Amino acid sequence: MESLGVLLTFPMNPYLEEELSRRCKVFRLWQSPPERRQEFIRSNAPAIRAIVGNAYVGADAATIDALPNLEIVASFSVGLDKVDLHKCRERGIRVTNTPDVLTEDVADLAIGLAIALLRRICQADRYVRSGEWDKKGDYRLTTRFSGKTIGIIGLGRIGMAVAKRAEGFGCPISYYSRSEKPNTNYKYYSNLIDLAANCNVLIVACPLTEETRHIVNREVLDALGSKGVLVNIGRGPHVDEPELVAALREGRLGGAALDVYENEPHVPEELFGMDNVVLVPHVGSGTNETRKEMADLVLGNLEAHVMNKPLLTPVV
Amino acid sequence: MSPSTPQPPEVLLLRPLLPSFDAALSGKFRFVKTWESPLPLHDYLAQRAASIRVLLCSSLQPVPPDVIDRLPALKLIVGSSVGLDHIDLAACRRLGIAVTNAGSVFTDDTADYAVGLLIDVLRHISASDRYVRQGFWPLMGDYPFSSKLSGKRVGIVGLGSIGSAIAKRLEAFGCPILYHSRTMKQSVSYKYFANVCDLASESDILIISCALTDETFHIIDKKVMLALGKHGVIINVGRGPLIDEKELVKCLMQGEIGGAGLDVFENEPVVPEELFKMDNVVLSGHSAVLTPESFHDLLELITANLEAFFSNKPLASPVAL
């Protein structure tokens, strides 16, 4: 792969960066100041045959247009909303992602967030650390997780993994997706409002597309209601964030646990003071174990491409 | 009350009940509230002892052994917890006093909490929630990577009702389950270890869910922690004294174990302050069972035990003495 010029868009993983530097010629996009990035890309364009991007910086139309020799976009993510797939198809550029390897981590976190939210674990931890337990007595009652009805938006790999884990807690599972899945006993809703009205914990686990942008809007939040809680481990723009903040502020929604936000790394500051939210910084797949597997998958796809072998996880 | 109406039966309380419990039960039972009497406890008990057949324990505060000795008519102690380390069970056995506990009403909440603490410790939920709330994310960039749960080997110390419920939940995460208990359980296929140290050395995670007895006091000592190792995580939803807390703090400070999720402590509500600064621990003030759902079920169980006793029926949740 020594001859392969790779545009690395973001400092996403030290191991991946090290391996890429060892095996290819790497162009580090983030090292140029934002206003000079287009120029950086243009001046190195002849050498760049691959882009390695992630959930923050992928391959938009302008970048793809500026790279006439681009052959492959190997994304260090499962979601490809930062890659212009249409343009890639047009140009015959291959696209790969890192499916499956992060499924377990994201599903684990979804359950962890739901329990932390209902049982107020982060709040209990703050209460103990601030010495209040000793001074003010027991923390207040929280809400049971076992047996609550879980509504899942998007029953793909991650949605299924969330469902399987929640079943271990005796939770009935319902879901919304474009079409009913043939191989499950989970209750299907063809209408998201109906799902939200009939579950206690609504978990967003679908890909971000034109259709699913702001899929969780005011109507859905109101249907979920003051006894319901939202868990988002998908993408920030799945949820209409100002509406979510308003619903929490006005007590129309019971709570929210969020791993993703509309304008990362910015989180609406109004949430910082709320006790019925859990806020984590897009760490769904952020474990050492999974990041290494994702990096190996990116490297494997690039290697397969260079050697004219079938790609490991092609999307386009 | 007219003489023709039978008086509700008497139940002794050493401490106030939750107001909601008091309200729900006081129509059916007549509570003898020791703290309301101006007399010293022993004098008051001496006055009332002849008629007192039932003691209801609403807290985890120890029942002084001499209280039991001073109640010759006592036939039943109704506990409100699963563990009964605050009651002198040997004395009860000797004196023929039946004891009931919380049965399985806390099983689901405690098991949920154990899994919640575990995911929190491994995936840094509370720590990264602090990071976001303090506004660090835009300033300092991505939060460091954490550790994966799925597939990790989970060693459970005490495979009773709660331990089994924890196992069932973690099986759904693809975690191999191992366990230690006094005896091997025939009904499960999980790998059994007669020795806690052996269990620790083959586990990535230890979850403590056994009863506190003389034998299990400090069952998690320095040797067990060293066997668990630098990346190992300990979760305690049992009782504080099951772990040698001083050694736990030392092991955490020296990196001999990877992290801990603790709902119980040796000297509650006092928590070792060294833990307050650590990002690899999650601390909670004995809250695993604090849900309205649990309390509702507990009230029903306490009522069932009291009613069974006073109508000479089998108790709902007796413990083997």
XYZ file of C-alpha atoms in Angstrom:
637
model
C 0.000 0.000 0.000
C 3.095 2.287 0.082
C 1.934 4.149 -3.010
C -1.579 4.795 -1.690
C -2.162 8.433 -0.836
C -4.726 8.694 1.965
C -6.500 11.861 3.043
C -7.114 11.415 6.778
C -9.803 13.934 7.719
C -9.640 13.880 11.503
C -7.340 12.630 14.299
C -9.762 9.788 14.982
C -7.564 7.045 16.369
C -3.842 6.926 17.220
C -3.505 3.255 16.303
C -5.152 3.790 12.906
C -3.003 6.844 12.238
C 0.156 4.983 13.143
C -0.716 1.995 10.963
C -1.705 4.218 8.039
C 1.548 6.196 8.322
C 3.503 2.968 8.326
C 1.722 1.559 5.283
C 0.642 4.538 3.115
C 1.305 8.182 2.364
C -0.961 10.106 4.758
C -2.262 13.670 4.274
C -3.627 15.027 7.553
C -6.461 17.403 6.752
C -6.959 18.785 10.281
C -3.393 20.021 10.434
C -4.278 22.772 7.967
C -6.252 25.696 9.336
C -9.914 25.479 8.239
C -9.632 28.300 5.691
C -6.696 26.586 3.954
C -8.112 23.070 3.768
C -9.524 23.374 0.242
C -6.124 24.573 -0.945
C -4.405 21.735 0.955
C -6.675 19.232 -0.779
C -6.166 20.819 -4.229
C -2.386 20.906 -3.949
C -2.204 17.243 -2.895
C -5.032 16.066 -5.130
C -2.934 14.146 -7.648
C -1.594 11.837 -4.920
C -4.840 11.260 -3.006
C -6.621 8.011 -3.940
C -8.372 7.319 -0.648
C -10.210 9.196 2.077
C -10.409 7.928 5.633
C -13.091 9.912 7.427
C -15.307 9.515 10.474
C -18.633 10.621 11.929
C -17.440 14.249 12.131
C -15.560 14.822 8.882
C -16.270 12.540 5.954
C -16.259 13.219 2.230
C -18.624 15.930 1.059
C -19.322 16.823 -2.577
C -16.731 19.615 -2.696
C -13.967 17.378 -1.361
C -14.853 14.570 -3.757
C -14.980 17.008 -6.687
C -11.531 18.303 -5.796
C -10.011 14.815 -5.935
C -9.978 13.459 -9.501
C -7.979 10.349 -8.517
C -10.191 9.380 -5.573
C -11.009 5.653 -5.654
C -12.285 4.785 -2.187
C -13.778 6.350 0.945
C -13.139 4.089 3.937
C -15.095 5.531 6.813
C -14.149 4.940 10.443
C -17.855 4.845 11.405
C -21.005 2.886 10.752
C -23.143 5.905 9.777
C -22.252 7.527 6.448
C -24.238 10.739 6.739
C -20.997 12.738 6.270
C -20.253 10.992 2.963
C -21.935 12.077 -0.265
C -22.955 8.586 -1.355
C -24.759 9.815 -4.439
C -21.637 11.512 -5.741
C -19.532 8.450 -4.936
C -21.895 6.240 -6.954
C -21.768 8.671 -9.870
C -17.994 8.698 -9.893
C -17.579 4.970 -9.264
C -15.854 5.634 -5.938
C -16.085 2.720 -3.498
C -17.341 3.393 0.042
C -16.858 1.213 3.112
C -17.952 1.607 6.728
C -17.338 -0.303 9.979
C -20.560 -2.169 10.654
C -21.068 -4.873 13.281
C -17.917 -4.253 15.291
C -19.485 -1.366 17.165
C -22.952 -2.877 17.476
C -22.365 -4.351 20.924
C -20.811 -1.205 22.360
C -23.611 1.031 21.157
C -26.261 -1.382 22.412
C -24.477 -1.718 25.773
C -24.389 2.054 26.098
C -28.077 2.388 25.172
C -29.032 0.072 28.048
C -26.530 1.758 30.365
C -27.987 5.161 29.546
C -31.564 3.961 30.069
C -30.723 2.486 33.491
C -28.609 5.497 34.479
C -31.467 7.796 33.508
C -34.339 5.934 35.199
C -32.319 5.055 38.298
C -30.584 8.495 38.422
C -27.184 6.877 38.847
C -25.187 9.962 37.755
C -27.201 12.067 40.191
C -26.679 9.527 42.984
C -22.947 9.618 42.268
C -22.914 13.428 42.443
C -24.910 13.274 45.684
C -22.390 10.971 47.340
C -19.323 12.816 46.008
C -20.585 16.150 47.284
C -20.974 14.684 50.771
C -24.742 15.182 50.773
C -25.614 11.561 51.622
C -23.822 11.931 54.913
C -25.547 15.261 55.659
C -29.013 14.966 54.140
C -29.802 11.248 54.185
C -30.918 8.879 51.460
C -31.307 9.957 47.859
C -34.895 10.058 46.628
C -36.899 7.305 44.973
C -36.191 6.664 41.310
C -37.920 4.548 38.653
C -37.604 0.824 37.952
C -36.116 -0.211 34.607
C -37.060 -3.920 34.482
C -40.356 -4.542 32.777
C -40.669 -1.105 31.168
C -41.860 -1.147 27.559
C -39.003 -0.334 25.212
C -39.774 1.328 21.876
C -36.991 1.133 19.321
C -36.791 3.348 16.244
C -34.983 1.323 13.608
C -34.618 -2.416 14.144
C -31.310 -2.872 12.325
C -28.229 -4.482 13.843
C -27.974 -2.009 16.714
C -31.724 -1.943 17.338
C -31.802 -5.751 17.477
C -28.855 -5.835 19.890
C -30.614 -3.311 22.140
C -33.786 -5.425 22.018
C -31.939 -8.613 22.921
C -30.352 -6.959 25.966
C -33.600 -5.346 27.113
C -35.322 -8.733 26.925
C -32.922 -9.896 29.636
C -34.619 -7.328 31.904
C -38.084 -8.626 31.106
C -38.884 -5.558 29.012
C -41.547 -5.903 26.299
C -40.123 -4.674 22.968
C -41.929 -2.645 20.310
C -40.434 -0.964 17.293
C -40.965 1.386 14.418
C -39.254 0.979 11.057
C -40.091 1.487 7.412
C -41.292 -2.090 7.090
C -42.249 -4.862 9.500
C -39.411 -7.315 10.198
C -40.319 -10.918 9.450
C -38.253 -12.735 12.087
C -39.211 -11.154 15.390
C -42.041 -11.338 17.875
C -41.591 -7.686 18.758
C -44.624 -5.486 18.333
C -44.477 -3.433 15.143
C -45.849 0.088 14.762
C -46.063 1.608 11.305
C -46.564 4.988 12.938
C -43.928 6.501 15.223
C -46.422 8.555 17.233
C -48.286 5.353 18.136
C -45.024 3.716 19.207
C -44.106 6.726 21.362
C -47.544 6.778 22.967
C -47.265 3.091 23.848
C -43.760 2.810 25.296
C -41.922 4.015 28.390
C -38.414 4.235 26.938
C -37.996 5.368 23.315
C -34.578 4.515 21.858
C -33.343 6.024 18.587
C -31.232 3.470 16.686
C -31.842 4.154 12.982
C -29.485 5.606 10.366
C -29.652 9.335 9.686
C -31.168 10.009 6.267
C -33.318 12.717 4.679
C -36.398 10.875 5.959
C -35.180 10.333 9.524
C -33.866 13.864 10.131
C -35.881 15.261 13.083
C -37.867 12.028 13.181
C -38.258 12.715 16.909
C -40.194 15.969 16.742
C -42.564 17.761 19.097
C -45.471 15.445 18.326
C -43.395 12.342 19.089
C -42.056 13.868 22.309
C -45.562 14.787 23.435
C -46.808 11.281 22.633
C -43.967 9.858 24.756
C -45.093 12.205 27.485
C -44.132 13.187 30.997
C -43.755 9.557 32.119
C -41.686 8.602 29.075
C -37.972 8.984 28.445
C -35.900 9.317 25.279
C -32.539 7.649 24.666
C -30.598 8.778 21.578
C -27.629 6.675 20.506
C -28.224 7.383 16.792
C -27.287 10.827 15.497
C -28.036 14.252 16.924
C -30.187 15.447 13.996
C -32.607 12.550 14.550
C -34.050 14.699 17.316
C -35.357 18.236 16.985
C -33.079 19.484 19.745
C -34.776 22.826 20.578
C -38.092 20.941 20.869
C -36.446 18.361 23.122
C -35.036 21.070 25.388
C -38.445 22.776 25.494
C -40.253 19.510 26.299
C -37.840 18.846 29.178
C -38.048 22.415 30.445
C -41.844 22.359 30.414
C -42.086 18.898 31.972
C -43.835 17.459 28.908
C -41.131 14.772 28.696
C -39.954 12.642 31.628
C -36.259 12.632 30.777
C -33.592 12.103 28.149
C -30.264 10.309 27.884
C -28.186 11.541 24.976
C -24.985 10.375 23.387
C -25.404 12.552 20.290
C -26.370 16.152 19.607
C -27.290 18.317 16.655
C -24.230 20.547 16.835
C -21.462 18.476 18.442
C -19.408 19.133 20.456
C -21.890 21.786 21.538
C -24.617 20.655 23.925
C -27.474 23.016 24.808
C -26.354 24.539 28.096
C -29.874 24.535 29.424
C -29.541 20.753 29.818
C -26.521 21.067 32.137
C -28.663 22.025 35.116
C -31.315 19.340 34.622
C -31.531 16.303 36.909
C -33.588 14.188 34.521
C -31.008 14.011 31.751
C -27.828 12.021 31.187
C -25.357 13.627 28.780
C -22.420 11.726 27.343
C -20.084 13.002 24.609
C -20.671 10.716 21.580
C -18.952 7.730 23.142
C -21.258 5.016 21.767
C -18.447 3.086 20.124
C -15.661 4.669 22.154
C -14.049 1.635 23.731
C -10.443 0.580 23.245
C -11.561 -2.865 22.087
C -13.972 -1.616 19.436
C -11.851 1.258 18.143
C -9.060 -1.196 17.396
C -11.467 -3.483 15.550
C -12.823 -0.505 13.590
C -9.295 0.597 12.689
C -8.423 -2.919 11.538
C -11.524 -2.939 9.369
C -10.580 0.391 7.723
C -7.059 -0.928 7.089
C -8.435 -4.236 5.779
C -10.740 -2.450 3.337
C -7.913 -0.247 2.009
C -5.649 -3.251 1.660
C -8.306 -5.264 -0.167
C -8.920 -2.320 -2.483
C -5.221 -1.932 -3.319
C -4.862 -5.644 -3.947
C -8.004 -5.770 -6.083
C -9.676 -8.163 -3.683
C -13.317 -7.985 -2.573
C -13.840 -5.233 0.007
C -14.627 -6.438 3.537
C -17.544 -4.098 4.255
C -18.561 -2.295 1.073
C -21.548 0.049 1.012
C -21.011 1.464 -2.501
C -63.509 1.943 69.850
C -66.416 0.000 71.321
C -65.530 -3.049 73.450
C -67.327 -5.338 71.008
C -64.954 -4.473 68.137
C -61.756 -6.537 68.368
C -58.662 -4.370 68.619
C -56.188 -4.652 65.721
C -53.215 -6.783 66.731
C -50.141 -5.159 68.254
C -46.898 -4.741 66.346
C -43.743 -3.340 67.915
C -41.710 -0.682 66.096
C -38.261 0.473 67.207
C -38.142 3.280 64.620
C -40.665 5.222 62.562
C -41.966 3.626 59.374
C -42.075 5.483 56.078
C -45.130 7.737 56.389
C -46.801 5.941 53.480
C -46.253 2.553 55.139
C -47.513 3.835 58.459
C -50.647 5.210 56.822
C -51.320 2.003 54.896
C -50.749 -0.362 57.836
C -52.024 1.494 60.871
C -55.674 0.645 60.163
C -54.886 -3.063 60.275
C -52.346 -3.102 63.082
C -51.799 -1.198 66.301
C -48.216 0.036 66.364
C -46.344 0.216 69.626
C -43.942 3.074 68.953
C -41.069 2.846 71.403
C -39.596 6.242 70.523
C -42.811 8.043 71.455
C -42.621 6.937 75.090
C -40.834 9.182 77.574
C -39.608 6.046 79.356
C -36.198 4.516 78.683
C -36.513 1.746 76.068
C -35.957 -1.107 78.518
C -38.537 0.174 81.002
C -41.049 0.732 78.256
C -40.469 -2.747 76.824
C -40.805 -4.242 80.315
C -44.283 -2.657 80.575
C -45.443 -3.897 77.186
C -43.462 -7.119 76.783
C -46.154 -9.546 77.838
C -48.365 -8.805 74.850
C -45.820 -8.154 72.126
C -45.607 -11.033 69.678
C -44.367 -9.250 66.553
C -41.523 -6.818 65.831
C -41.493 -4.972 62.496
C -38.023 -3.778 61.440
C -38.268 -1.005 58.918
C -34.595 -0.113 58.646
C -31.152 -1.661 58.494
C -30.294 -0.323 61.954
C -29.187 -3.219 64.162
C -31.812 -4.713 66.478
C -30.078 -4.760 69.887
C -29.835 -8.388 71.106
C -31.155 -7.418 74.535
C -34.385 -6.195 72.919
C -35.058 -9.716 71.730
C -34.157 -11.089 75.174
C -36.613 -8.723 76.840
C -39.576 -9.822 74.736
C -40.525 -13.285 76.008
C -43.729 -13.425 73.959
C -41.959 -12.476 70.691
C -42.742 -14.967 67.944
C -41.985 -13.085 64.723
C -39.595 -10.441 63.398
C -40.682 -8.969 60.068
C -37.658 -7.600 58.188
C -37.844 -5.069 55.355
C -34.636 -6.037 53.594
C -33.204 -9.067 51.844
C -30.080 -9.248 53.982
C -30.747 -9.668 57.722
C -27.272 -8.980 59.059
C -28.792 -6.412 61.441
C -30.824 -9.082 63.230
C -29.315 -11.702 65.554
C -30.544 -14.725 63.627
C -28.812 -17.193 65.950
C -30.762 -15.808 68.898
C -33.990 -16.039 66.901
C -33.260 -19.664 66.073
C -32.521 -20.418 69.731
C -35.648 -18.675 70.966
C -37.944 -20.074 68.279
C -38.661 -16.673 66.735
C -39.607 -16.758 63.056
C -38.037 -14.149 60.751
C -39.209 -12.906 57.385
C -37.244 -10.856 54.864
C -38.018 -8.857 51.725
C -38.187 -12.045 49.684
C -37.743 -11.273 46.026
C -39.332 -7.819 45.956
C -35.947 -6.109 45.530
C -34.500 -8.613 43.086
C -35.236 -6.777 39.840
C -34.199 -3.335 41.056
C -30.992 -4.589 42.645
C -30.041 -6.591 39.563
C -30.823 -3.616 37.302
C -28.721 -1.390 39.512
C -25.774 -3.801 39.481
C -25.830 -3.839 35.670
C -26.292 -0.054 35.579
C -23.302 0.497 37.873
C -21.249 -1.938 35.811
C -21.980 -0.252 32.474
C -21.370 3.115 34.124
C -17.943 2.066 35.461
C -16.810 0.434 32.199
C -18.232 3.060 29.839
C -17.643 6.086 32.106
C -21.236 7.313 31.930
C -21.182 9.375 35.144
C -17.636 10.607 34.503
C -18.359 11.677 30.921
C -21.676 13.226 32.006
C -19.595 15.400 34.355
C -17.254 16.187 31.445
C -20.144 17.385 29.279
C -21.882 19.349 32.053
C -18.668 21.133 32.961
C -18.403 22.318 29.361
C -15.139 20.443 28.689
C -16.171 18.727 25.441
C -15.760 21.717 23.082
C -12.643 22.871 24.958
C -10.739 19.643 25.463
C -12.011 17.441 22.664
C -13.213 13.876 22.628
C -13.525 11.954 25.847
C -10.931 9.166 26.255
C -11.914 5.638 25.283
C -13.465 3.351 27.831
C -13.840 -0.437 28.128
C -16.270 -2.750 26.443
C -18.819 -4.747 28.442
C -20.136 -7.330 25.960
C -18.174 -10.546 26.152
C -16.377 -9.767 29.433
C -16.238 -12.625 31.968
C -18.478 -11.872 34.922
C -17.850 -13.575 38.278
C -20.811 -13.419 40.634
C -20.222 -13.871 44.360
C -23.459 -15.318 45.737
C -25.849 -16.820 43.214
C -29.094 -16.308 45.128
C -32.173 -14.621 43.749
C -30.338 -11.349 43.047
C -27.162 -12.993 41.749
C -29.213 -15.147 39.387
C -31.139 -12.117 38.113
C -27.839 -10.323 37.441
C -26.567 -13.395 35.579
C -29.680 -13.562 33.428
C -29.324 -9.893 32.450
C -25.628 -10.136 31.631
C -26.101 -13.290 29.579
C -28.055 -11.094 27.169
C -24.867 -9.013 26.790
C -22.934 -12.100 25.697
C -20.996 -12.249 28.971
C -19.809 -15.676 30.164
C -21.039 -16.124 33.751
C -18.946 -17.675 36.531
C -19.870 -17.814 40.213
C -18.902 -18.600 43.744
C -21.294 -19.672 46.459
C -21.196 -21.989 49.446
C -22.499 -24.845 47.348
C -22.633 -25.557 43.643
C -26.088 -24.967 42.114
C -27.365 -27.953 40.153
C -29.895 -25.856 38.244
C -27.402 -23.683 36.317
C -24.674 -24.341 33.780
C -22.472 -21.414 34.882
C -18.931 -22.379 35.902
C -18.624 -22.840 39.675
C -15.642 -21.873 41.834
C -15.377 -23.112 45.415
C -12.752 -20.434 46.035
C -13.299 -16.682 45.530
C -9.654 -16.070 44.585
C -9.881 -18.604 41.767
C -13.107 -16.980 40.602
C -11.445 -13.535 40.638
C -8.444 -14.664 38.624
C -10.680 -16.030 35.863
C -13.042 -13.017 35.837
C -12.853 -9.548 34.303
C -15.640 -8.337 36.563
C -16.675 -9.349 40.088
C -20.217 -8.636 41.255
C -20.883 -9.043 44.959
C -24.442 -10.110 45.740
C -24.185 -12.488 48.679
C -25.545 -12.194 52.206
C -23.326 -10.667 54.896
C -22.528 -13.294 57.530
C -19.557 -14.090 59.753
C -18.174 -16.211 56.910
C -18.597 -13.586 54.188
C -17.250 -10.603 56.168
C -14.403 -9.141 54.032
C -14.821 -11.986 51.548
C -13.308 -9.567 49.025
C -9.900 -8.939 50.537
C -6.585 -7.803 49.109
C -5.768 -11.279 47.774
C -9.019 -11.427 45.822
C -8.455 -7.933 44.410
C -4.925 -8.776 43.285
C -6.263 -11.951 41.669
C -8.864 -9.894 39.799
C -6.094 -7.674 38.461
C -5.370 -4.247 37.036
C -8.200 -4.155 34.522
C -10.700 -5.838 36.823
C -13.852 -4.130 38.051
C -15.740 -4.778 41.301
C -19.445 -4.053 41.726
C -20.966 -4.252 45.214
C -24.734 -4.303 45.661
C -24.585 -6.571 48.733
C -23.352 -5.005 51.954
C -20.351 -2.767 52.604
C -18.479 -5.115 54.964
C -18.343 -7.820 52.280
C -15.345 -5.844 50.951
C -12.288 -4.815 52.911
C -12.905 -1.158 52.113
C -9.489 0.141 53.205
C -7.800 -2.339 50.890
C -10.227 -1.494 48.082
C -9.344 2.192 48.329
C -5.625 1.320 48.340
C -5.962 -1.016 45.351
C -7.842 1.669 43.415
C -5.282 4.341 44.302
C -2.383 2.120 43.290
C -4.030 0.872 40.100
C -4.133 -2.720 41.351
C -7.734 -2.964 40.121
C -9.350 -1.080 37.278
C -12.487 0.364 38.834
C -15.445 -0.100 41.156
C -19.164 0.559 41.311
C -20.333 0.741 44.911
C -23.835 1.093 46.291
C -22.852 -0.006 49.796
C -20.057 0.927 52.177
C -18.618 -0.253 55.484
C -19.659 2.797 57.533
C -22.724 4.189 55.787
C -23.432 6.984 55.164
C -19.702 7.720 55.423
C -17.808 7.070 52.189
C -13.993 7.167 51.993
C -13.171 10.590 50.604
C -10.305 9.268 48.491
C -12.992 7.832 46.193
C -14.589 11.233 45.517
C -11.770 12.280 43.167
C -11.637 9.064 41.160
C -13.092 8.854 37.654
C -12.983 5.050 37.575
C -15.495 4.615 40.387
C -19.240 5.153 40.548
C -20.659 5.821 43.999
C -24.231 5.535 45.132
C -25.732 5.828 48.571
C -27.403 2.450 49.129
C -30.014 3.317 46.504
C -30.365 0.072 44.543
C -33.855 -0.647 45.841
C -35.166 2.897 46.109
C -38.034 2.793 43.608
C -41.763 3.245 44.179
C -42.244 -0.126 42.487
C -40.058 -1.885 45.083
C -41.669 -0.048 47.977
C -45.135 -0.927 46.761
C -44.212 -4.601 46.569
C -42.486 -4.455 49.956
C -45.569 -2.984 51.609
C -47.672 -5.786 50.162
C -45.226 -8.411 51.397
C -44.999 -6.960 54.909
C -48.802 -6.845 55.061
C -49.010 -10.430 53.847
C -46.518 -11.623 56.488
C -48.297 -9.796 59.322
C -51.732 -10.970 58.236
C -50.508 -14.551 57.831
C -49.021 -14.526 61.308
C -52.118 -13.154 63.018
C -54.395 -15.595 61.185
C -52.114 -18.584 61.787
C -51.319 -19.080 58.124
C -47.919 -19.833 56.573
C -45.685 -16.755 56.370
C -45.161 -15.234 52.925
C -41.360 -14.879 53.038
C -39.842 -16.762 55.973
C -36.071 -17.225 56.050
C -34.492 -20.548 56.953
C -32.866 -20.223 60.373
